[in-house]
JSON list of C-alpha atoms in Angstrom, two decimals:
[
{"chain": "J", "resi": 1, "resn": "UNK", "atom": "CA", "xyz": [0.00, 0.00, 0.00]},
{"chain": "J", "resi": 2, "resn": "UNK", "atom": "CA", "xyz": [2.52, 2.32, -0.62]},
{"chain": "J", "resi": 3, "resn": "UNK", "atom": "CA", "xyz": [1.73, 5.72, -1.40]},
{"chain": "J", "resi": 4, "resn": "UNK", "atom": "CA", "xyz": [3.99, 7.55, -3.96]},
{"chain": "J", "resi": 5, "resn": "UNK", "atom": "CA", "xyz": [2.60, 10.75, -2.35]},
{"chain": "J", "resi": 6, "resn": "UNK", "atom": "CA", "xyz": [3.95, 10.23, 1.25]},
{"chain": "J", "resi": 7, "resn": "UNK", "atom": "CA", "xyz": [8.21, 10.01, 0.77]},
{"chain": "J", "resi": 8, "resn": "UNK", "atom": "CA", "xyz": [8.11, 7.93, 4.10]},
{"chain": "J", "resi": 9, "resn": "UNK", "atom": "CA", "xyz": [6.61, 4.99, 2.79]},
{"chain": "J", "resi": 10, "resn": "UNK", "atom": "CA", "xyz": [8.31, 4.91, -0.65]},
{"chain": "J", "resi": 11, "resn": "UNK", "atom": "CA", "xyz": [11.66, 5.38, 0.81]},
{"chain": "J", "resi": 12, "resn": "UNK", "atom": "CA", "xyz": [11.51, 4.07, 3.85]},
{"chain": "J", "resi": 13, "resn": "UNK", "atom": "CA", "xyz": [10.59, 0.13, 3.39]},
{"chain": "J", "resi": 14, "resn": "UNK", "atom": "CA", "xyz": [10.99, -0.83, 6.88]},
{"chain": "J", "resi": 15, "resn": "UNK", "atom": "CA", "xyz": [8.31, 1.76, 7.80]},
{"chain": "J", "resi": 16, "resn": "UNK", "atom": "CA", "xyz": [6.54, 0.82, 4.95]},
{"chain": "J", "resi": 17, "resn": "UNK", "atom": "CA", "xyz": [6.20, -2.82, 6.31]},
{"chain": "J", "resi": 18, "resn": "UNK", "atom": "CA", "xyz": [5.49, -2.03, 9.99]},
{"chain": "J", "resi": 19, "resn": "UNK", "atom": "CA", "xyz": [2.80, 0.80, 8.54]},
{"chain": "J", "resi": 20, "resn": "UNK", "atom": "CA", "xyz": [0.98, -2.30, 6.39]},
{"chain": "J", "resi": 21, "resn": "UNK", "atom": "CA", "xyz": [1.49, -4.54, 9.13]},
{"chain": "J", "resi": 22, "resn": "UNK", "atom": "CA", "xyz": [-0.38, -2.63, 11.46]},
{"chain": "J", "resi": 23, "resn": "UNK", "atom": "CA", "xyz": [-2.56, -1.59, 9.19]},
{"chain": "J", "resi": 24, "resn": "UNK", "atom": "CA", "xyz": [-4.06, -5.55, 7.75]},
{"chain": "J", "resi": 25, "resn": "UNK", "atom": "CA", "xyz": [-3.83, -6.68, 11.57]},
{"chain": "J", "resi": 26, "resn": "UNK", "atom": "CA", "xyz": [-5.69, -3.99, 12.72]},
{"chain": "J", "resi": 27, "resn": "UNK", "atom": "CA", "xyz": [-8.36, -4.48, 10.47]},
{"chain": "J", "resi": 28, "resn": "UNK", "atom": "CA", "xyz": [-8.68, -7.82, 10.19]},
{"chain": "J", "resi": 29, "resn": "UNK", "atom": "CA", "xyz": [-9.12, -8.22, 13.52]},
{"chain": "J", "resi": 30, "resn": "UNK", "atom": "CA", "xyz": [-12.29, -5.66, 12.79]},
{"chain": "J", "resi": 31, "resn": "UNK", "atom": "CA", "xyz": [-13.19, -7.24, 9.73]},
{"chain": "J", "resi": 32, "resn": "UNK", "atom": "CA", "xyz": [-11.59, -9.87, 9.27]},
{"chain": "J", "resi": 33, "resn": "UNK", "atom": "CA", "xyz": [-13.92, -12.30, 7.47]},
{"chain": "J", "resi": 34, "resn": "UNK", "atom": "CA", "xyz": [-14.97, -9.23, 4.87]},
{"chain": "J", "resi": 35, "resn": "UNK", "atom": "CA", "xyz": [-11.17, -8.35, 4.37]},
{"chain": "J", "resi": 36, "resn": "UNK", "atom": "CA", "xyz": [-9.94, -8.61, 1.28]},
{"chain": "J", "resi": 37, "resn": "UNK", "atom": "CA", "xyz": [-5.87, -7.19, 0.10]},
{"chain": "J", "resi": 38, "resn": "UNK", "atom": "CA", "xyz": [-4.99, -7.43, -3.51]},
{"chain": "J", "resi": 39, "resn": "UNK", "atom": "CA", "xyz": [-1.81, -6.15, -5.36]},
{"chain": "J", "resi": 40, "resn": "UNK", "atom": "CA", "xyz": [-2.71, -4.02, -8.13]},
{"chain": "J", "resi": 41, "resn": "UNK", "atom": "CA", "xyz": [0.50, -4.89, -10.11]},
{"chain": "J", "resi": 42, "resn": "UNK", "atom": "CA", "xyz": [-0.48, -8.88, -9.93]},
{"chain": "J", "resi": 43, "resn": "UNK", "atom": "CA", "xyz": [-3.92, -8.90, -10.13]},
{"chain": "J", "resi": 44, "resn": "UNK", "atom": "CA", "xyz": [-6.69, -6.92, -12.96]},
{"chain": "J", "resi": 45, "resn": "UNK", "atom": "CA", "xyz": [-9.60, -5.34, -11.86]},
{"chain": "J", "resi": 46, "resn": "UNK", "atom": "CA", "xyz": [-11.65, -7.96, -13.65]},
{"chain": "J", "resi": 47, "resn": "UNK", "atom": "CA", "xyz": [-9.74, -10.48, -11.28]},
{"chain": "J", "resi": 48, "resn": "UNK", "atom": "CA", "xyz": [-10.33, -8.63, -8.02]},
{"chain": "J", "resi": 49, "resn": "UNK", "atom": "CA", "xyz": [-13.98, -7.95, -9.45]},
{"chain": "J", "resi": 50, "resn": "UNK", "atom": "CA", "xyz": [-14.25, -11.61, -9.29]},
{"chain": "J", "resi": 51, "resn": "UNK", "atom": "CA", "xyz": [-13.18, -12.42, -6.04]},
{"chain": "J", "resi": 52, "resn": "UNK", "atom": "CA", "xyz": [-15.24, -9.87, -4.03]},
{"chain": "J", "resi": 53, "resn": "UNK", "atom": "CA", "xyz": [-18.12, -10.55, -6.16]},
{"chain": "J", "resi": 54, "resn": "UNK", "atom": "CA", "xyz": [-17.38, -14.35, -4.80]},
{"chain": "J", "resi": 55, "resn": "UNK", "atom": "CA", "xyz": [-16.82, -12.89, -1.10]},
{"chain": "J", "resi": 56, "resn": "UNK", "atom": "CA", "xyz": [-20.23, -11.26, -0.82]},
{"chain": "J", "resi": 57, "resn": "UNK", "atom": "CA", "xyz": [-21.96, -14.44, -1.77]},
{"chain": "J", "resi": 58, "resn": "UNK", "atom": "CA", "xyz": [-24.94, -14.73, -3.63]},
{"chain": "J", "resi": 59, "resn": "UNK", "atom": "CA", "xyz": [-27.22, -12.21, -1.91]},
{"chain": "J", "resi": 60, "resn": "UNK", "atom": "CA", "xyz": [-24.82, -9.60, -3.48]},
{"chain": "J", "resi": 61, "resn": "UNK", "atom": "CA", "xyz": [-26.51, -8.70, -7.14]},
{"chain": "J", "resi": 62, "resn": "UNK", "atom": "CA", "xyz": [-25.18, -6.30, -9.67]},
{"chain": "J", "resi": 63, "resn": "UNK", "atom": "CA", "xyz": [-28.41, -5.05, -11.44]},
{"chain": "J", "resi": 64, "resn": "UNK", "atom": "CA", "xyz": [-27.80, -5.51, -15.31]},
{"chain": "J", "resi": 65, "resn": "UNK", "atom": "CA", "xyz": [-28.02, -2.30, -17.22]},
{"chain": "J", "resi": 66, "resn": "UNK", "atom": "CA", "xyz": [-30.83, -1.62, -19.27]},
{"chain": "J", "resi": 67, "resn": "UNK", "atom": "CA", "xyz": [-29.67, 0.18, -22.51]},
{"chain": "J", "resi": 68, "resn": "UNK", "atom": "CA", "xyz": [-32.25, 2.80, -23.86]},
{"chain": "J", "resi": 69, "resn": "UNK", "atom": "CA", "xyz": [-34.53, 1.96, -27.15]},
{"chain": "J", "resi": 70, "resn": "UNK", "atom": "CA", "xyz": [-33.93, 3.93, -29.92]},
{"chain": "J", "resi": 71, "resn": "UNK", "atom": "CA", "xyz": [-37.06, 5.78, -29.23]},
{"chain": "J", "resi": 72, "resn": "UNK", "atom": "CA", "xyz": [-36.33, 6.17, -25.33]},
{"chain": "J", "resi": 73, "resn": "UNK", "atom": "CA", "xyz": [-33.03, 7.43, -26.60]},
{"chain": "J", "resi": 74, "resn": "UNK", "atom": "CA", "xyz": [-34.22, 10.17, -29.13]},
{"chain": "J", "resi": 75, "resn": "UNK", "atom": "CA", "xyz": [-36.68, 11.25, -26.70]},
{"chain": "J", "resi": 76, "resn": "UNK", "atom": "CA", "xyz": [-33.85, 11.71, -24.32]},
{"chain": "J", "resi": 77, "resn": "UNK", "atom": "CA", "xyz": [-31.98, 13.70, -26.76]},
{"chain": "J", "resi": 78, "resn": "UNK", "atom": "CA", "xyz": [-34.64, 15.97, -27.24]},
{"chain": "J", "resi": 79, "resn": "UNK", "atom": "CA", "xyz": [-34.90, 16.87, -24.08]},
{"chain": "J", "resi": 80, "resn": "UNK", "atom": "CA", "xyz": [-38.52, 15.00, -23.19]},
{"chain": "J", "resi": 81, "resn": "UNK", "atom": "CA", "xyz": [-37.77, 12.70, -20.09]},
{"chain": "J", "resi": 82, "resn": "UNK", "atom": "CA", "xyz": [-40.43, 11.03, -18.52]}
]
């Protein structure tokens, strides 16, 4: 979790460590069965997508989006919502 903005934590990796440390133990002992850490650099959005989509089980939906008709869509343009 470094952050490129704070100097300590990029150049300082043993602060880094205790910092992240701290920081996962901390909250997983708060939340620890909802936790979830992923490296950006080894994992794809679509991956961690995945994974918390598998974490919050099947009572967790993502609606599906509903794309406009061509009719709905003109409407829209013109400025008539409903």
């Amino acid at each position: 979790m470094v952050d490129s903005a704070d100097r300590r934590s990029v150049e300082d990796e043993a602060f880094a460590a205790r910092f992240n440390s701290a920081l996962l133990h901390g909250m997983a002992r708060r939340h620890g069965d909802r936790l979830l850490v992923f490296d950006t650099a080894e994992h794809s959005p679509e991956e961690i997508a995945k994974h918390v989509l598998a974490k919050a089980g099947p009572a967790f939906t993502v609606p599906a989006l509903r794309t406009a008709s061509a009719e709905e869509s003109s409407t829209m343009a013109a400025g008539r919502v409903a």
